[in-house]
mmCIF file with all atom_site columns, C-alpha atoms in Angstrom:
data_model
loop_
_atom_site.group_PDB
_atom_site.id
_atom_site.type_symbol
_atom_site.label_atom_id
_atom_site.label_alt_id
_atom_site.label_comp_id
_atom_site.label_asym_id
_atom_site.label_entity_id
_atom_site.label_seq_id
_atom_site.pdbx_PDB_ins_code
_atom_site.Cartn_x
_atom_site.Cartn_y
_atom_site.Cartn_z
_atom_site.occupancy
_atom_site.B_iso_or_equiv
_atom_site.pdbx_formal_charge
_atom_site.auth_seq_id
_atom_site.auth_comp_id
_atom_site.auth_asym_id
_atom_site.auth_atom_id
_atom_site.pdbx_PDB_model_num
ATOM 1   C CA . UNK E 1 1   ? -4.605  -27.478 21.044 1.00 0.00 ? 1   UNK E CA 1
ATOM 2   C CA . UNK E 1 2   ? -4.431  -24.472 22.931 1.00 0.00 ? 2   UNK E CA 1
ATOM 3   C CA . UNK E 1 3   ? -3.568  -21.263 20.989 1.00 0.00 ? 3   UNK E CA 1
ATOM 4   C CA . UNK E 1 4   ? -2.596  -17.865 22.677 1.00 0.00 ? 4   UNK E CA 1
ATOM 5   C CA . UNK E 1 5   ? -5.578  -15.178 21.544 1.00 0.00 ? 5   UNK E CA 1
ATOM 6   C CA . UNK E 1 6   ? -7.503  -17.341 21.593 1.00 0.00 ? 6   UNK E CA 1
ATOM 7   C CA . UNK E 1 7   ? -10.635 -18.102 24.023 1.00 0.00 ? 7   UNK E CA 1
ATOM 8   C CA . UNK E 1 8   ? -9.729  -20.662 26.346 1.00 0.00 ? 8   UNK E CA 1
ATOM 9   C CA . UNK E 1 9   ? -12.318 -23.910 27.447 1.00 0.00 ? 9   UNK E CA 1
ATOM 10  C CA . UNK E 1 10  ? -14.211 -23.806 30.212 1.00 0.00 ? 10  UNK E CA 1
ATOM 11  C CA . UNK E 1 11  ? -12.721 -23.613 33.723 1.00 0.00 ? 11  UNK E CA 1
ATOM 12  C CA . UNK E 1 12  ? -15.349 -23.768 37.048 1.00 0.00 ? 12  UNK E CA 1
ATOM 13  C CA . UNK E 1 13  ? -14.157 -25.528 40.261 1.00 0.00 ? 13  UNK E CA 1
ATOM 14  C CA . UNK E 1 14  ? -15.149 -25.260 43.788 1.00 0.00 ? 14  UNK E CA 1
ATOM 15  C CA . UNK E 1 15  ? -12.280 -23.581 46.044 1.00 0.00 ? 15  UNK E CA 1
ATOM 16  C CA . UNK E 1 16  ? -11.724 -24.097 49.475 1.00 0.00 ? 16  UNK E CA 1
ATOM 17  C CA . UNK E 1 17  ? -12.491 -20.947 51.381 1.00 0.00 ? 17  UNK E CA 1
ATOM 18  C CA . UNK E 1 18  ? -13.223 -18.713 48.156 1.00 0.00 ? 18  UNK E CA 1
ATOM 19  C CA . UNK E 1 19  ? -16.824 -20.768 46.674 1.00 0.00 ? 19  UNK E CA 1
ATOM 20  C CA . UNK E 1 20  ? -17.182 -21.254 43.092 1.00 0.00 ? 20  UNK E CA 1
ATOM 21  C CA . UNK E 1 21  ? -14.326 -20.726 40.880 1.00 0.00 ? 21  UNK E CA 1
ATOM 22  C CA . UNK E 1 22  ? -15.281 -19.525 37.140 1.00 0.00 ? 22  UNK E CA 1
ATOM 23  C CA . UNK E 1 23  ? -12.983 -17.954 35.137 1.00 0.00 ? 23  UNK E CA 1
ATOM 24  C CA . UNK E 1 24  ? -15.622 -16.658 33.186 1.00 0.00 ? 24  UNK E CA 1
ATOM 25  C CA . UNK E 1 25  ? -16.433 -14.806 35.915 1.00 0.00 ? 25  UNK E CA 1
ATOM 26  C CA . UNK E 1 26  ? -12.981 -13.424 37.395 1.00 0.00 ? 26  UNK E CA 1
ATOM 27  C CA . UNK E 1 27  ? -12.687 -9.803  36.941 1.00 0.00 ? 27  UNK E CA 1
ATOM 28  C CA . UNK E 1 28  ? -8.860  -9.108  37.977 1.00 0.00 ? 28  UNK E CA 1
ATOM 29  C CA . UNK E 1 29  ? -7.596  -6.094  35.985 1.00 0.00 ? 29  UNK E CA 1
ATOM 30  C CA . UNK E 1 30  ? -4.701  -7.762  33.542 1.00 0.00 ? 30  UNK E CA 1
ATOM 31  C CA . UNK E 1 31  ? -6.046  -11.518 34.002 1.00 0.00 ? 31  UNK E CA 1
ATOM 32  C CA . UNK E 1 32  ? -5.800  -14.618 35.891 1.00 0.00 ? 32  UNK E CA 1
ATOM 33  C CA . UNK E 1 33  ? -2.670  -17.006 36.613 1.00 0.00 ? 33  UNK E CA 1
ATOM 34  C CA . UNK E 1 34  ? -3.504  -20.540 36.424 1.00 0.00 ? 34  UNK E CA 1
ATOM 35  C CA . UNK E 1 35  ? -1.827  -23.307 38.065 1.00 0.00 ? 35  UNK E CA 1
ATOM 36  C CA . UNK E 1 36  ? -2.384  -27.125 38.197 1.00 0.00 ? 36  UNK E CA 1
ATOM 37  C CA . UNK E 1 37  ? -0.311  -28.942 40.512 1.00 0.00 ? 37  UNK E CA 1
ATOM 38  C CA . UNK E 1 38  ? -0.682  -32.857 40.489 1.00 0.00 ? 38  UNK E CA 1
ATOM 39  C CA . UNK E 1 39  ? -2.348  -32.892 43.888 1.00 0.00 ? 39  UNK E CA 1
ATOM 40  C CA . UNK E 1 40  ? -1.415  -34.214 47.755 1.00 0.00 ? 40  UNK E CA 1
ATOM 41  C CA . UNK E 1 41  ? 0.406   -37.044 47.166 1.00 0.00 ? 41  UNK E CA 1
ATOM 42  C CA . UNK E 1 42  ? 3.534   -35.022 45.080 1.00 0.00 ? 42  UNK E CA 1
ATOM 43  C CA . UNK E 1 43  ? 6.455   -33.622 47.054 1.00 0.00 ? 43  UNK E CA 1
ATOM 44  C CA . UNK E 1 44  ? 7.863   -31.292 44.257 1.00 0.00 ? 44  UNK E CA 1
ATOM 45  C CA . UNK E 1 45  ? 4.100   -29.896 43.934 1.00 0.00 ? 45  UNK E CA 1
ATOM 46  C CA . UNK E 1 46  ? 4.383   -28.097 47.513 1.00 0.00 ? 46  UNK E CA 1
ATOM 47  C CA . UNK E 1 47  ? 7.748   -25.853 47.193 1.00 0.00 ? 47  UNK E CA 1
ATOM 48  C CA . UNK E 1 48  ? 6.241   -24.828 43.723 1.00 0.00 ? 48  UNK E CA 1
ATOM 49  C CA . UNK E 1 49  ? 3.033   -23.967 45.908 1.00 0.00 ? 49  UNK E CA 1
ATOM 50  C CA . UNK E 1 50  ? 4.733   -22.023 48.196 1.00 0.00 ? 50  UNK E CA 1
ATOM 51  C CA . UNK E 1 51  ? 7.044   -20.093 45.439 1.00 0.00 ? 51  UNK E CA 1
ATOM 52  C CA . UNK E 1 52  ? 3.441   -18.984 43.905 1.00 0.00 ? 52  UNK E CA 1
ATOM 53  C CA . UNK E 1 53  ? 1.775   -18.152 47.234 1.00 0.00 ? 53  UNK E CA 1
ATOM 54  C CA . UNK E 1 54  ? 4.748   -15.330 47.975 1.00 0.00 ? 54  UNK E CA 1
ATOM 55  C CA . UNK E 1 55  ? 4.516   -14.009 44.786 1.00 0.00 ? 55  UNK E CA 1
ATOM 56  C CA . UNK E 1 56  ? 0.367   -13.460 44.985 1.00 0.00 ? 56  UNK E CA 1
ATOM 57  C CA . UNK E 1 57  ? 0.519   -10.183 46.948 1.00 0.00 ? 57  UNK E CA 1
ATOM 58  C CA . UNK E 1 58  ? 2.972   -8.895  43.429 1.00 0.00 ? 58  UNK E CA 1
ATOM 59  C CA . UNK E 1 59  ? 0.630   -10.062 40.958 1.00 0.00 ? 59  UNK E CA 1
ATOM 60  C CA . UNK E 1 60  ? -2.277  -8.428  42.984 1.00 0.00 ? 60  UNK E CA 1
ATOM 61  C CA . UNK E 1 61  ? -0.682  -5.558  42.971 1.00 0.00 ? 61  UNK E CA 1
ATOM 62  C CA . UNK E 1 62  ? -0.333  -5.628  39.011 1.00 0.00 ? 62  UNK E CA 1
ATOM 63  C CA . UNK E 1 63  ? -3.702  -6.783  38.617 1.00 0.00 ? 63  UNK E CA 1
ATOM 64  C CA . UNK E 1 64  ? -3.332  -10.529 38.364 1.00 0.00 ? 64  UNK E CA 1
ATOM 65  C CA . UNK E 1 65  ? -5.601  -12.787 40.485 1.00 0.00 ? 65  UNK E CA 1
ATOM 66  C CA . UNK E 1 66  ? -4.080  -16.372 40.958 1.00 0.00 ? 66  UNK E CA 1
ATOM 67  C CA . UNK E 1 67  ? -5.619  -19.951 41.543 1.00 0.00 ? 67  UNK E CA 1
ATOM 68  C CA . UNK E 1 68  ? -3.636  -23.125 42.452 1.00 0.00 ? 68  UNK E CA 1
ATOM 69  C CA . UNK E 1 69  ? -5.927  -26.201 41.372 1.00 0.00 ? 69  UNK E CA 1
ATOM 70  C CA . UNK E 1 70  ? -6.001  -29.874 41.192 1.00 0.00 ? 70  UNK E CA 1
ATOM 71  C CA . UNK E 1 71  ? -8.148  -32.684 40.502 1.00 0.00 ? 71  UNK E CA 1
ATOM 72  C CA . UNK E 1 72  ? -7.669  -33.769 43.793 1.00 0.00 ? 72  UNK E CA 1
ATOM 73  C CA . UNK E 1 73  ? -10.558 -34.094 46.582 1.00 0.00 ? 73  UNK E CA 1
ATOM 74  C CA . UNK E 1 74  ? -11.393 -31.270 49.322 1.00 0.00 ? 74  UNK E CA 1
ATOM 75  C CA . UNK E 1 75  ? -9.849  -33.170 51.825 1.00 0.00 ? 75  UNK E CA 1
ATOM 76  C CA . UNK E 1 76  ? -6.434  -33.469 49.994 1.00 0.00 ? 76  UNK E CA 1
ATOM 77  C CA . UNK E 1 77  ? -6.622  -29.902 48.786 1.00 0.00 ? 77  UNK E CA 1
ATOM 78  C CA . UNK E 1 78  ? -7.027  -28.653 52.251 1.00 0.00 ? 78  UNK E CA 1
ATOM 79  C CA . UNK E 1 79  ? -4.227  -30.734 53.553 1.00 0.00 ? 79  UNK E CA 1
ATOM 80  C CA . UNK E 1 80  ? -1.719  -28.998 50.517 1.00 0.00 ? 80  UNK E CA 1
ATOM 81  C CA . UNK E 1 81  ? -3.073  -25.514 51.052 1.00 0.00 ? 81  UNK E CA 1
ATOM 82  C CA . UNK E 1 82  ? -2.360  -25.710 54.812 1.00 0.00 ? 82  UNK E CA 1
ATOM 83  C CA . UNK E 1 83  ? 1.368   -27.376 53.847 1.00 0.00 ? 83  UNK E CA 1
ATOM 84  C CA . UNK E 1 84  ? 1.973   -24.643 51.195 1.00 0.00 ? 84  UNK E CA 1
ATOM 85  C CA . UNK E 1 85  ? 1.138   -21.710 54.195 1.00 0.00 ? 85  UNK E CA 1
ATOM 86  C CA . UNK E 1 86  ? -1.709  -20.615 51.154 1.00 0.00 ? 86  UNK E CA 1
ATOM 87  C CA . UNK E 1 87  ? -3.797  -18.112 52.404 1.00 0.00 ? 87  UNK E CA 1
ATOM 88  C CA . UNK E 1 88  ? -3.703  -15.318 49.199 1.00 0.00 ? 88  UNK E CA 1
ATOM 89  C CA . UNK E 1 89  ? -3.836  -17.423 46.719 1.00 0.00 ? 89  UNK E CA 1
ATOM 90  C CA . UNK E 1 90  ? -7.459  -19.472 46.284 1.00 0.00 ? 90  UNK E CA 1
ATOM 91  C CA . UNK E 1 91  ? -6.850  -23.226 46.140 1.00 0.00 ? 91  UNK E CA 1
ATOM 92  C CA . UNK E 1 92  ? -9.138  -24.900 43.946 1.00 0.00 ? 92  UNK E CA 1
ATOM 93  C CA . UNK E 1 93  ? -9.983  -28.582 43.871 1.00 0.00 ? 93  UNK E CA 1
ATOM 94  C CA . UNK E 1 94  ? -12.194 -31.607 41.925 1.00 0.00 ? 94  UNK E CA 1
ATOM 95  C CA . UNK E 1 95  ? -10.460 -30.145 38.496 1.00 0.00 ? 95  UNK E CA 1
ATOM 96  C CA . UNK E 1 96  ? -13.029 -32.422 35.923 1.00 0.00 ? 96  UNK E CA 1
ATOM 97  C CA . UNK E 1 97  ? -10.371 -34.621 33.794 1.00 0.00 ? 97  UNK E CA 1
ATOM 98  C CA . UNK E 1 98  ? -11.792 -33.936 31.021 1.00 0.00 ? 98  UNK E CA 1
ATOM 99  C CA . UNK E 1 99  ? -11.705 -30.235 31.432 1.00 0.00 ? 99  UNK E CA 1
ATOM 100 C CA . UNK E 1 100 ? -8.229  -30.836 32.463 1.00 0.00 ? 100 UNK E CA 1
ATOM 101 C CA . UNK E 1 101 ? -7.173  -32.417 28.895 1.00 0.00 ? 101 UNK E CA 1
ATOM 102 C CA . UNK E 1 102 ? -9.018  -29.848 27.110 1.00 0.00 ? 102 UNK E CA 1
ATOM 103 C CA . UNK E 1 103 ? -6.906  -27.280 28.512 1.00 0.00 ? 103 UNK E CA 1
ATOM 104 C CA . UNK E 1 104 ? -4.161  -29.658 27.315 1.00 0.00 ? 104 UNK E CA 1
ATOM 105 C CA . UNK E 1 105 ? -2.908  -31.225 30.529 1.00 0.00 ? 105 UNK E CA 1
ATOM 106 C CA . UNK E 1 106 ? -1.419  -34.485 30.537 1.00 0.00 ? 106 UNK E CA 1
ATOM 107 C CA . UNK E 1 107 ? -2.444  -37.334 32.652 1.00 0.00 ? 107 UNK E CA 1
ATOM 108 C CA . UNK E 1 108 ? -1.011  -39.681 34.386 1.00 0.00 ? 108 UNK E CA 1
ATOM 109 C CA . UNK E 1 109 ? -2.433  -42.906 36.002 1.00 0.00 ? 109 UNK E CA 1
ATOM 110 C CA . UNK E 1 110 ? -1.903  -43.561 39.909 1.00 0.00 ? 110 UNK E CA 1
ATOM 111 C CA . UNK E 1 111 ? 1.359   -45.753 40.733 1.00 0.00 ? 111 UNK E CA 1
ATOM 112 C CA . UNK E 1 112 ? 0.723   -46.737 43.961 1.00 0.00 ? 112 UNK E CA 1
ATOM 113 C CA . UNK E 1 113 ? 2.201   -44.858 47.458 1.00 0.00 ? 113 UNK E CA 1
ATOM 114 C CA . UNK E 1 114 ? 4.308   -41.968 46.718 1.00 0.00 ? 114 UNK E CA 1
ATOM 115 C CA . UNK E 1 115 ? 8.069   -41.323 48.684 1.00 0.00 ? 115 UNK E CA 1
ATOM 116 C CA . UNK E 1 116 ? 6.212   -39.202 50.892 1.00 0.00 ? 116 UNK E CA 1
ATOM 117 C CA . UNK E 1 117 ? 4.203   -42.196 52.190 1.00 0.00 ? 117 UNK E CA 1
ATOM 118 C CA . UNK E 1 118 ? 0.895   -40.598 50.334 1.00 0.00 ? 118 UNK E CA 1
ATOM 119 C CA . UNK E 1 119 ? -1.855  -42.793 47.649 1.00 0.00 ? 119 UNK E CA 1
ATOM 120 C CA . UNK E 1 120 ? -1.577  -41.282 44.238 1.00 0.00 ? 120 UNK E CA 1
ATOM 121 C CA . UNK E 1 121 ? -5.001  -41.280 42.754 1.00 0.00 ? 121 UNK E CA 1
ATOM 122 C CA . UNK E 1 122 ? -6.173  -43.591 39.995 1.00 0.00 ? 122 UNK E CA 1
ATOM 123 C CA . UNK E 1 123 ? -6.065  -40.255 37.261 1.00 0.00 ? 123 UNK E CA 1
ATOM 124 C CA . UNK E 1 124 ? -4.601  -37.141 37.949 1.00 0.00 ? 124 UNK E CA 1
ATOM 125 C CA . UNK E 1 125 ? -3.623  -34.618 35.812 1.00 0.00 ? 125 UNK E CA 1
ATOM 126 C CA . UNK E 1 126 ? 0.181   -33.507 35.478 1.00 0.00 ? 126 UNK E CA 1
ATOM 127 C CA . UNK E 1 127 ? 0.868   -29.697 36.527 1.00 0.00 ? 127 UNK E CA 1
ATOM 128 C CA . UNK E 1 128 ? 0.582   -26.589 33.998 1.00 0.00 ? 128 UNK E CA 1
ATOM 129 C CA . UNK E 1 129 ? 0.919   -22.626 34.193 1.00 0.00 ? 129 UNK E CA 1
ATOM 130 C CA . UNK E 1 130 ? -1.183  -20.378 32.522 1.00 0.00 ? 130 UNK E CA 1
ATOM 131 C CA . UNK E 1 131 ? -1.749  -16.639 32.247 1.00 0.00 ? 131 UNK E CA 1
ATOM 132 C CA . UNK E 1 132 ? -5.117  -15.836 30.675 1.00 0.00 ? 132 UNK E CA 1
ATOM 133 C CA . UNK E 1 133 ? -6.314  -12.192 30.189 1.00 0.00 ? 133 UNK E CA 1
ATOM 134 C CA . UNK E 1 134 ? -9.600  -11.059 30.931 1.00 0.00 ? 134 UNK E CA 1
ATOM 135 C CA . UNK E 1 135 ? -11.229 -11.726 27.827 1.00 0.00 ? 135 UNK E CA 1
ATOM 136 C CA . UNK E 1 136 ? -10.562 -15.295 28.397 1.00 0.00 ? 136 UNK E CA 1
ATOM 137 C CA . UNK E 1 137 ? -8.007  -15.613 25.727 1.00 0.00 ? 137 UNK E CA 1
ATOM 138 C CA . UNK E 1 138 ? -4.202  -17.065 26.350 1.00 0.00 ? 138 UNK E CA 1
ATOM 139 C CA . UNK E 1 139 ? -1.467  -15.645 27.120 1.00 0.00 ? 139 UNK E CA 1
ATOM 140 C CA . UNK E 1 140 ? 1.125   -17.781 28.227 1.00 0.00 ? 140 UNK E CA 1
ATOM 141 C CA . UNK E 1 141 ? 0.643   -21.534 28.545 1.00 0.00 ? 141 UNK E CA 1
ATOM 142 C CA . UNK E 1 142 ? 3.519   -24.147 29.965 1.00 0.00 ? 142 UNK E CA 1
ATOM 143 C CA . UNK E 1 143 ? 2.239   -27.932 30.606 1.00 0.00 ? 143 UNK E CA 1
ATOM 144 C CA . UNK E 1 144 ? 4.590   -30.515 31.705 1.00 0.00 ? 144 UNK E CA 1
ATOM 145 C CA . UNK E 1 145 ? 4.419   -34.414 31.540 1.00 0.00 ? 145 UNK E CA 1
ATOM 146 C CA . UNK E 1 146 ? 5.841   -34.738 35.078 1.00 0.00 ? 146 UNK E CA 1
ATOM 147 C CA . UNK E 1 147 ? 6.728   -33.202 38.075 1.00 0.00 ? 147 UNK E CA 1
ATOM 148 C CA . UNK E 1 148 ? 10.054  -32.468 37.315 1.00 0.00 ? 148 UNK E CA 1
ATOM 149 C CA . UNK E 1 149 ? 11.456  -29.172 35.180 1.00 0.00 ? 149 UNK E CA 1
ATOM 150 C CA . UNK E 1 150 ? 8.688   -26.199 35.640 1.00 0.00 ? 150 UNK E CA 1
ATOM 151 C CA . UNK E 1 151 ? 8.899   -23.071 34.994 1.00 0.00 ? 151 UNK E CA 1
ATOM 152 C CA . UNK E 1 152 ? 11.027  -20.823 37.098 1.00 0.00 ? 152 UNK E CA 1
ATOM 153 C CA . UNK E 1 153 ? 9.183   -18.427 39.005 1.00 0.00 ? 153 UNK E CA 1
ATOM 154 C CA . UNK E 1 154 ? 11.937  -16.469 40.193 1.00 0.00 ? 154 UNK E CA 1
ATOM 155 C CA . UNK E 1 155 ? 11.644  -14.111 36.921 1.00 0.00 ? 155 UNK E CA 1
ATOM 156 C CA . UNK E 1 156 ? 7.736   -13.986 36.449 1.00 0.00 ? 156 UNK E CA 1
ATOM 157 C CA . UNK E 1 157 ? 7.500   -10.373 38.088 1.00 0.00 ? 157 UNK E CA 1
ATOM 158 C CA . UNK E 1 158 ? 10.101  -9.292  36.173 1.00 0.00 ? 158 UNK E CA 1
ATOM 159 C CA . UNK E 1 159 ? 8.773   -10.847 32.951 1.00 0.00 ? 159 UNK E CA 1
ATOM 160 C CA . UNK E 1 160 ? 5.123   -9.159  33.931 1.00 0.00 ? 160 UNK E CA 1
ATOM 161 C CA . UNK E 1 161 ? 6.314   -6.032  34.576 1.00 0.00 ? 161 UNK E CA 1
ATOM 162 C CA . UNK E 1 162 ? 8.458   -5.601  31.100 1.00 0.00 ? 162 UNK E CA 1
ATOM 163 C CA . UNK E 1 163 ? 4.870   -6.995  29.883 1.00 0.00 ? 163 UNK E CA 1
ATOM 164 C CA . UNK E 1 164 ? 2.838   -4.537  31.144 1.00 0.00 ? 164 UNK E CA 1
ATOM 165 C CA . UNK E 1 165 ? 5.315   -1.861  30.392 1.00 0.00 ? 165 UNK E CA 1
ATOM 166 C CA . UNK E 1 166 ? 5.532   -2.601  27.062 1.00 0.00 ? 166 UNK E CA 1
ATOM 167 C CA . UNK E 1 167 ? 2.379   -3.727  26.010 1.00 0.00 ? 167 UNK E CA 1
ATOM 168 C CA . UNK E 1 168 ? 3.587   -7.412  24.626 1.00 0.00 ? 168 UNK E CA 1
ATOM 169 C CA . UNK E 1 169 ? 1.407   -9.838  22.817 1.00 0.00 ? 169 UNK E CA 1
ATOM 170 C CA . UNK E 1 170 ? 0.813   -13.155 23.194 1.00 0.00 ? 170 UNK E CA 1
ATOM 171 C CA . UNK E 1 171 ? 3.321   -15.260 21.041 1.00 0.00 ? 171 UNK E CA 1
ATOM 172 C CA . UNK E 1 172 ? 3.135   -19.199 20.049 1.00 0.00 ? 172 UNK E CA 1
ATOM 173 C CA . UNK E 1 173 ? -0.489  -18.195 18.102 1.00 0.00 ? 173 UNK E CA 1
ATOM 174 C CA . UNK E 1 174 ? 0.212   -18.946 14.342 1.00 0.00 ? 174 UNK E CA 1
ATOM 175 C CA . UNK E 1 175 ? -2.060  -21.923 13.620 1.00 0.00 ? 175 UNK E CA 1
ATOM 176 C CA . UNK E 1 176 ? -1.764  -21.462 9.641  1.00 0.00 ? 176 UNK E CA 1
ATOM 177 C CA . UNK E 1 177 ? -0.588  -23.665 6.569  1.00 0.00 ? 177 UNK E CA 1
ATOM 178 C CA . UNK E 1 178 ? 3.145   -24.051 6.658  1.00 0.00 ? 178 UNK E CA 1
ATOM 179 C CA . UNK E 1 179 ? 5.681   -23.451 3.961  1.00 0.00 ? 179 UNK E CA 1
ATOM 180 C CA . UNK E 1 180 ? 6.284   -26.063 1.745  1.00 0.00 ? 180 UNK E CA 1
ATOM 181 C CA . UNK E 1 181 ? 10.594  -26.688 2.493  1.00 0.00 ? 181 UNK E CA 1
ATOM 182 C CA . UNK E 1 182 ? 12.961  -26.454 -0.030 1.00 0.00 ? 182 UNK E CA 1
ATOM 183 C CA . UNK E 1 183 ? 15.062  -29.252 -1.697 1.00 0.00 ? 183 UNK E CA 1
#
């Protein structure tokens, strides 16, 4: 399981017009915002894209560099970025499903044509936001086991800049022997 401070796994995909994607590598300021949509064939993944595309010039601005990701093929992930309007954001694609569940997605096996007329693919992983700090460690982590019920966006700026301001740790990382409960 995923704990905040601590190290998170491995993340390296190829991006569309950005080339290799490493977090390992990324060297924005106050960290990196992660997030995995479920790929072409999902309607609710593209207003979600677009919400996170006008917010990238805000978390540039307080040192946050931000990658939209999927295990979807190059072809599919161009079709989304152009849908989404993404041109601040980079727009990852061929997320490993393995790497995927070790950063505790969920996945989901293909059903068939979507309402939008589009194949889902045989695996894909189910969407997730995360905020991980330069060091690599986690700071906020939300996976979902469907499309449906993400986190609002509407109040991350807000939430960043109280954040920042204040200087507030990761919570969620207590990973220690629990009390034993009363009778």
């Amino acid at each position: 399981m995923l704990l905040p401070r601590q190290k998170t796994p491995d993340l390296a995909v190829d991006t569309l017009d950005h080339g290799r994607f490493d977090l390992a590598s990324e060297t924005s300021e106050r960290g990196t915002v992660v997030v995995v949509y479920r790929g072409q064939h999902c309607p609710i993944c593209l207003p979600y894209l677009k919400q996170v595309e006008g917010l990238a010039d805000d978390l540039a601005a307080r040192g946050f560099g931000v990658i939209g990701l999927s295990t979807d093929t190059q072809d599919r992930a161009r079709v989304m970025q152009e849908r989404a309007g993404a041109t601040k954001m980079m727009f990852g694609y061929g997320l490993d499903l393995q790497v995927a569940r070790d950063w505790g997605l969920y996945l989901s096996e293909g059903r068939g044509t979507t309402s939008i007329g589009v194949e889902e693919p045989a695996l894909f992983a189910e969407p997730g936001l995360f905020i991980v700090k330069p060091d690599r460690t986690l700071y906020f982590a939300a996976v979902q086991t469907m499309p449906f019920m993400r986190p609002d966006l509407s109040g991350m700026i807000g939430a960043l800049d109280f954040v920042i301001a204040k200087d507030y740790p990761a919570r969620g990382e207590y990973a220690g022997p629990l009390p034993i409960a009363a009778e």
